[in-house]
Amino acid sequence: MYKKLLYISVLALLTSCSASDLEQNNIESVPKTDADIVGKPIHFIVGDYGFSRAGNTDALPDGSRFVCNMFYPSYNTHSSETVIYDLGKKQTAWMIVSSTDNTNKKGNAQYTTQDTLTWQNRRYHAFVALADNHKLKTVPTEYVAPEKELIYDLTRGDKTKMEEQPDPILAFTKLIPQTAEDKVNLIFKHQFSQIQVNIFNDDADQSVNIVPGNIANVELVGVSTEGHVFTQIDSVGNHATTIGNTIDGDIESAFSMFLMPTPEANAVSSFNAIAFGTLNAIRITWYESADPSLQTDSNRHTVTYKLSTDENSADGSERILQSGTKYIYNITLRLGSIGMFHAQIEDWDLDETEYNSSGSIVY
């Protein structure tokens, strides 16, 4: 798969590196002295696996900003035993991407403050970097004092399109430095899910001829109203996965999706949204008339497709939405019911992980 890398430097441009430069984790080859690395600024490579929904695999654009937390063991030993991190000695730095034509290294970046990250010893350093894909060029004021957990509002509110929703992208990696010039590779991935619903006419049934004006609303039932993204690790270096808050089944929330300006090929209308948590059902409200003045309770239809327990996960076991995953639902409508439901689950980040679950249900 095609990848572009951003080369990040604090003091000067870096020379090019091979893949082996990024796999320097053989503890036995580490020298027994820290003097040549301690206090030296850390350089980064920001790898882009194409998290743009448009399929763009270019590196982060100029002016993109992200914040990076670094954790490290507070004692200098070379034991291969479990590393214990002193979480109170976290370092934080803010970075901005700026391009350069020198040696074709597009996207060279720099620290935006004097809070430069530096190597502390020759043990595993852990890095958690975070940005909002929809606010890449905005100063991340919400990260001024990064805490253990950031809570994102996943309700619709007054938003009018998916691009106004929060879309946190996070990179987590660990590295044992062998030289002061070692590069830390940050691979950003979406923390929430993208949902797309395509509405089609049922050509076989022909009980109704749906046009865009017929569709009043498409809702995701049961999804979380909050997304919790963790910016810290635990004492042994584990990073908690993103979670959504739990919604009471008796008072399930519903998210009204956004109408896409251009529908999927052959679809009447397409809707999308960023969501997380548990997707229990998809609810569609439509009218027999496309004329708003003729849309009444008597010709309104609400159809709900309840998802079974094997349609929303990579391993086919649960309805819980997965980070960095795109769910596409193709639905055909009949008068008062759903004619066909087809689910396609794919990787949103375009990395090596494959989500091949798919299926169709015909009523």
Short mmCIF file of N, CA and C in Angstrom, two decimals, residues 34-42 91 116-121 125 180:
data_model
loop_
_atom_site.label_atom_id
_atom_site.label_comp_id
_atom_site.label_asym_id
_atom_site.label_seq_id
_atom_site.Cartn_x
_atom_site.Cartn_y
_atom_site.Cartn_z
N ASP A 34 24.45 6.27 28.24
CA ASP A 34 23.40 7.16 27.79
C ASP A 34 23.92 8.53 27.39
N ALA A 35 25.20 8.77 27.61
CA ALA A 35 25.74 10.12 27.50
C ALA A 35 25.54 10.73 26.11
N ASP A 36 25.56 9.91 25.06
CA ASP A 36 25.49 10.46 23.71
C ASP A 36 24.07 10.70 23.22
N ILE A 37 23.05 10.38 24.04
CA ILE A 37 21.67 10.61 23.59
C ILE A 37 20.86 11.48 24.55
N VAL A 38 21.16 11.42 25.85
CA VAL A 38 20.33 12.11 26.83
C VAL A 38 20.30 13.62 26.56
N GLY A 39 19.09 14.17 26.52
CA GLY A 39 18.94 15.61 26.29
C GLY A 39 18.92 16.01 24.83
N LYS A 40 19.13 15.05 23.92
CA LYS A 40 19.11 15.38 22.50
C LYS A 40 17.66 15.44 21.99
N PRO A 41 17.33 16.39 21.11
CA PRO A 41 15.96 16.51 20.61
C PRO A 41 15.54 15.29 19.80
N ILE A 42 14.27 14.96 19.91
CA ILE A 42 13.72 13.79 19.23
C ILE A 42 13.14 14.20 17.88
N GLN A 91 6.26 14.44 29.21
CA GLN A 91 6.62 15.64 28.45
C GLN A 91 5.60 15.86 27.34
N THR A 116 10.56 21.18 23.66
CA THR A 116 11.10 20.16 22.78
C THR A 116 11.22 18.84 23.51
N LEU A 117 10.78 17.76 22.86
CA LEU A 117 10.92 16.43 23.45
C LEU A 117 12.36 15.96 23.28
N THR A 118 12.93 15.41 24.34
CA THR A 118 14.33 14.96 24.31
C THR A 118 14.44 13.55 24.86
N TRP A 119 15.42 12.81 24.36
CA TRP A 119 15.67 11.45 24.87
C TRP A 119 16.12 11.52 26.32
N GLN A 120 15.62 10.60 27.14
CA GLN A 120 15.92 10.60 28.56
C GLN A 120 16.85 9.47 28.98
N ASN A 121 16.82 8.38 28.27
CA ASN A 121 17.67 7.22 28.54
C ASN A 121 17.54 6.26 27.38
N HIS A 125 10.75 4.62 25.19
CA HIS A 125 9.99 5.85 25.31
C HIS A 125 8.65 5.61 24.61
N ALA A 180 21.01 9.27 18.87
CA ALA A 180 20.24 10.50 19.05
C ALA A 180 19.45 10.85 17.79
#
